[in-house]
XYZ file of C-alpha atoms in Angstrom:
233
model
C -136.315 20.576 -75.673
C -134.596 20.205 -79.049
C -131.737 22.383 -77.977
C -131.371 20.426 -74.820
C -131.306 17.184 -76.787
C -128.473 18.458 -78.971
C -126.636 19.454 -75.902
C -127.079 15.975 -74.488
C -125.810 14.339 -77.667
C -122.884 16.731 -77.812
C -122.116 16.003 -74.218
C -122.209 12.268 -74.866
C -119.928 12.643 -77.893
C -117.480 14.735 -75.893
C -117.583 12.251 -73.075
C -116.879 9.349 -75.430
C -114.083 11.245 -77.155
C -112.582 12.154 -73.821
C -112.758 8.558 -72.681
C -111.145 7.367 -75.911
C -108.364 9.914 -75.615
C -107.776 9.061 -71.998
C -107.720 5.380 -72.778
C -105.327 5.887 -75.671
C -102.992 7.947 -73.472
C -103.106 5.264 -70.837
C -102.223 2.582 -73.396
C -99.356 4.701 -74.652
C -98.026 5.138 -71.130
C -98.274 1.411 -70.523
C -96.328 0.716 -73.727
C -93.626 3.202 -72.737
C -93.409 1.715 -69.266
C -93.223 -1.758 -70.771
C -90.387 -0.648 -73.064
C -88.551 0.941 -70.139
C -89.041 -2.206 -68.057
C -87.825 -4.383 -70.923
C -84.764 -2.148 -71.408
C -83.968 -2.274 -67.701
C -84.220 -6.042 -67.739
C -81.783 -6.222 -70.671
C -79.378 -3.908 -68.915
C -79.620 -5.978 -65.762
C -79.047 -9.165 -67.695
C -76.010 -7.638 -69.418
C -74.656 -6.270 -66.142
C -75.146 -9.611 -64.441
C -73.371 -11.401 -67.265
C -70.449 -8.967 -67.097
C -70.293 -9.317 -63.326
C -70.227 -13.103 -63.551
C -67.547 -12.869 -66.230
C -65.486 -10.565 -64.020
C -65.832 -12.925 -61.054
C -64.803 -15.840 -63.248
C -61.815 -13.866 -64.547
C -60.761 -12.942 -61.028
C -60.955 -16.573 -59.970
C -58.851 -17.518 -62.990
C -56.353 -14.787 -62.097
C -56.115 -16.067 -58.536
C -55.574 -19.573 -59.843
C -52.842 -18.363 -62.215
C -51.220 -16.323 -59.442
C -51.170 -19.394 -57.217
C -49.575 -21.425 -60.010
C -47.074 -18.609 -60.594
C -46.111 -18.546 -56.915
C -45.684 -22.306 -56.933
C -43.493 -22.143 -60.041
C -41.476 -19.273 -58.571
C -40.956 -21.292 -55.397
C -39.896 -24.264 -57.509
C -37.470 -22.108 -59.499
C -36.043 -20.654 -56.277
C -35.580 -24.133 -54.855
C -33.889 -25.286 -58.063
C -31.604 -22.251 -57.974
C -30.661 -23.053 -54.376
C -29.938 -26.658 -55.318
C -27.867 -25.548 -58.302
C -25.991 -23.092 -56.096
C -25.280 -25.882 -53.616
C -24.112 -28.167 -56.423
C -21.959 -25.383 -57.837
C -20.463 -24.806 -54.391
C -19.809 -28.530 -54.042
C -18.064 -28.583 -57.437
C -16.088 -25.484 -56.470
C -15.040 -27.096 -53.205
C -14.078 -30.283 -55.025
C -12.044 -28.287 -57.543
C -10.320 -26.399 -54.733
C -9.629 -29.632 -52.876
C -8.279 -31.234 -56.042
C -6.011 -28.242 -56.628
C -4.865 -28.390 -53.013
C -4.096 -32.104 -53.285
C -2.212 -31.542 -56.539
C -0.201 -28.876 -54.769
C 0.577 -31.199 -51.838
C 1.549 -33.942 -54.275
C 3.806 -31.532 -56.125
C 1.917 -31.904 -59.395
C 1.553 -28.183 -60.094
C 3.753 -25.126 -59.831
C 2.981 -22.960 -56.833
C 3.962 -19.431 -55.915
C 3.497 -17.359 -52.825
C 5.072 -15.711 -49.811
C 7.240 -17.743 -47.498
C 10.692 -18.224 -46.044
C 14.093 -19.353 -47.255
C 16.291 -21.192 -44.779
C 19.910 -21.989 -45.557
C 21.861 -24.656 -43.674
C 25.605 -24.582 -44.171
C 28.305 -26.811 -42.761
C 30.077 -25.267 -39.812
C 33.575 -23.840 -40.077
C 36.312 -26.442 -39.978
C 37.836 -26.834 -36.530
C 41.169 -28.676 -36.537
C 40.726 -29.418 -32.862
C 37.524 -31.293 -33.597
C 38.368 -34.927 -34.209
C 34.892 -35.907 -35.521
C 34.208 -34.210 -38.834
C 30.505 -35.014 -38.484
C 30.332 -32.526 -35.641
C 30.077 -29.584 -38.041
C 28.367 -31.182 -41.049
C 24.683 -30.835 -41.913
C 22.960 -34.214 -41.612
C 19.546 -35.439 -42.648
C 18.187 -35.142 -39.098
C 19.000 -31.417 -39.177
C 17.075 -31.043 -42.418
C 14.216 -33.137 -41.032
C 13.889 -30.846 -38.027
C 13.490 -27.793 -40.240
C 11.068 -29.458 -42.653
C 8.871 -30.911 -39.907
C 8.670 -27.569 -38.133
C 7.711 -25.820 -41.376
C 4.920 -28.286 -42.096
C 3.664 -28.084 -38.520
C 3.594 -24.280 -38.870
C 1.350 -24.463 -41.944
C 3.732 -24.553 -44.898
C 1.818 -25.451 -48.051
C 4.830 -26.553 -50.080
C 8.483 -27.203 -49.257
C 11.556 -27.765 -51.397
C 15.212 -28.563 -50.814
C 17.583 -26.871 -53.241
C 14.564 -26.348 -55.502
C 13.405 -29.984 -55.384
C 9.792 -30.315 -54.234
C 8.946 -32.622 -51.375
C 5.869 -34.805 -51.049
C 4.417 -36.960 -48.296
C 6.360 -39.857 -49.821
C 9.718 -38.087 -50.008
C 12.751 -39.644 -48.300
C 16.019 -38.040 -47.293
C 19.304 -39.854 -46.740
C 22.685 -38.545 -45.684
C 25.686 -39.832 -47.604
C 28.761 -38.146 -46.243
C 28.880 -34.474 -47.310
C 25.765 -34.771 -49.509
C 22.105 -35.400 -48.857
C 19.970 -37.539 -51.139
C 16.381 -36.385 -51.641
C 14.195 -38.945 -53.418
C 17.312 -40.381 -55.064
C 18.743 -36.991 -56.111
C 21.970 -35.881 -54.432
C 22.409 -32.335 -53.129
C 25.604 -30.882 -51.690
C 25.712 -28.267 -48.954
C 24.621 -25.577 -48.471
C 21.050 -26.799 -48.276
C 18.457 -24.161 -49.143
C 15.031 -25.033 -47.808
C 12.216 -22.919 -49.241
C 8.667 -23.022 -47.918
C 5.478 -21.295 -49.028
C 3.281 -20.061 -46.211
C 2.814 -17.154 -43.844
C 6.359 -15.774 -43.430
C 5.674 -14.379 -39.967
C 4.250 -17.628 -38.638
C 6.933 -19.808 -40.217
C 9.795 -17.584 -39.019
C 8.395 -17.294 -35.494
C 8.036 -21.053 -35.236
C 11.608 -21.705 -36.403
C 13.073 -18.980 -34.182
C 11.418 -20.086 -30.938
C 13.803 -20.050 -27.996
C 15.155 -23.559 -27.590
C 13.554 -24.499 -30.908
C 14.913 -25.681 -34.224
C 17.248 -22.756 -34.862
C 18.890 -22.975 -31.441
C 19.311 -26.740 -31.797
C 21.024 -26.371 -35.170
C 23.300 -23.584 -33.983
C 24.290 -25.732 -30.986
C 25.305 -28.422 -33.500
C 27.670 -25.931 -35.171
C 25.396 -25.506 -38.194
C 25.417 -22.089 -39.867
C 21.769 -21.094 -39.998
C 20.151 -18.200 -41.898
C 16.472 -17.382 -42.421
C 15.000 -14.867 -44.865
C 11.406 -13.878 -45.374
C 10.452 -13.848 -49.051
C 7.624 -11.919 -50.710
C 7.430 -14.458 -53.540
C 8.678 -17.993 -53.859
C 8.074 -20.175 -56.913
C 8.274 -23.944 -56.618
C 8.182 -26.034 -59.795
C 6.296 -29.335 -59.973
C 8.071 -32.597 -59.319
C 9.952 -33.927 -62.309
C 7.799 -36.487 -64.073
C 4.823 -35.528 -61.827
């Protein structure tokens, strides 16, 4: 019975120790699980914060991109407006230069034609000397035809003409804007030589009319003609 009692005590001690050890192990496992759970929560919180930050940054980027597109569109519109203004200024400058050229304010050069009108040969049988002289209406015919054909600038014996020019005939000389010029009369015009020459040489046109009036007529195409500005212009 004594031996059996020791065995019972020993068994109880072992049982208690086993329970204590099992309980301790269980507590340790719970602590480890708690630590792992706490760590996972921290990681989740950090991940969530980073995710929210990324979303916020993306929204900010989209906002900035929208502003950038708006500014780019504004810059493009401004560039178009500036280009239009520049084109307007260019057109105005070209128009001003063209008007100065028509007014004879600037020297001009270019291709064109040179037409010479010379008094006809003296005919003793002709009683009226005016029948073979160059008159202002002959010169007018040539000048009008040249302008109609697109001449940009015209001169008589080197003197530029304008829209206000006047031509008078005084015997054997012609007066252009108060300046007298004797025959032969050299009319130079800047423009397309082919067009100007074709217009003057039309059958029944200016050339034929002048030749019928006993005027000696010559026409030359020129690769370069220089016309000086009007004196005092």
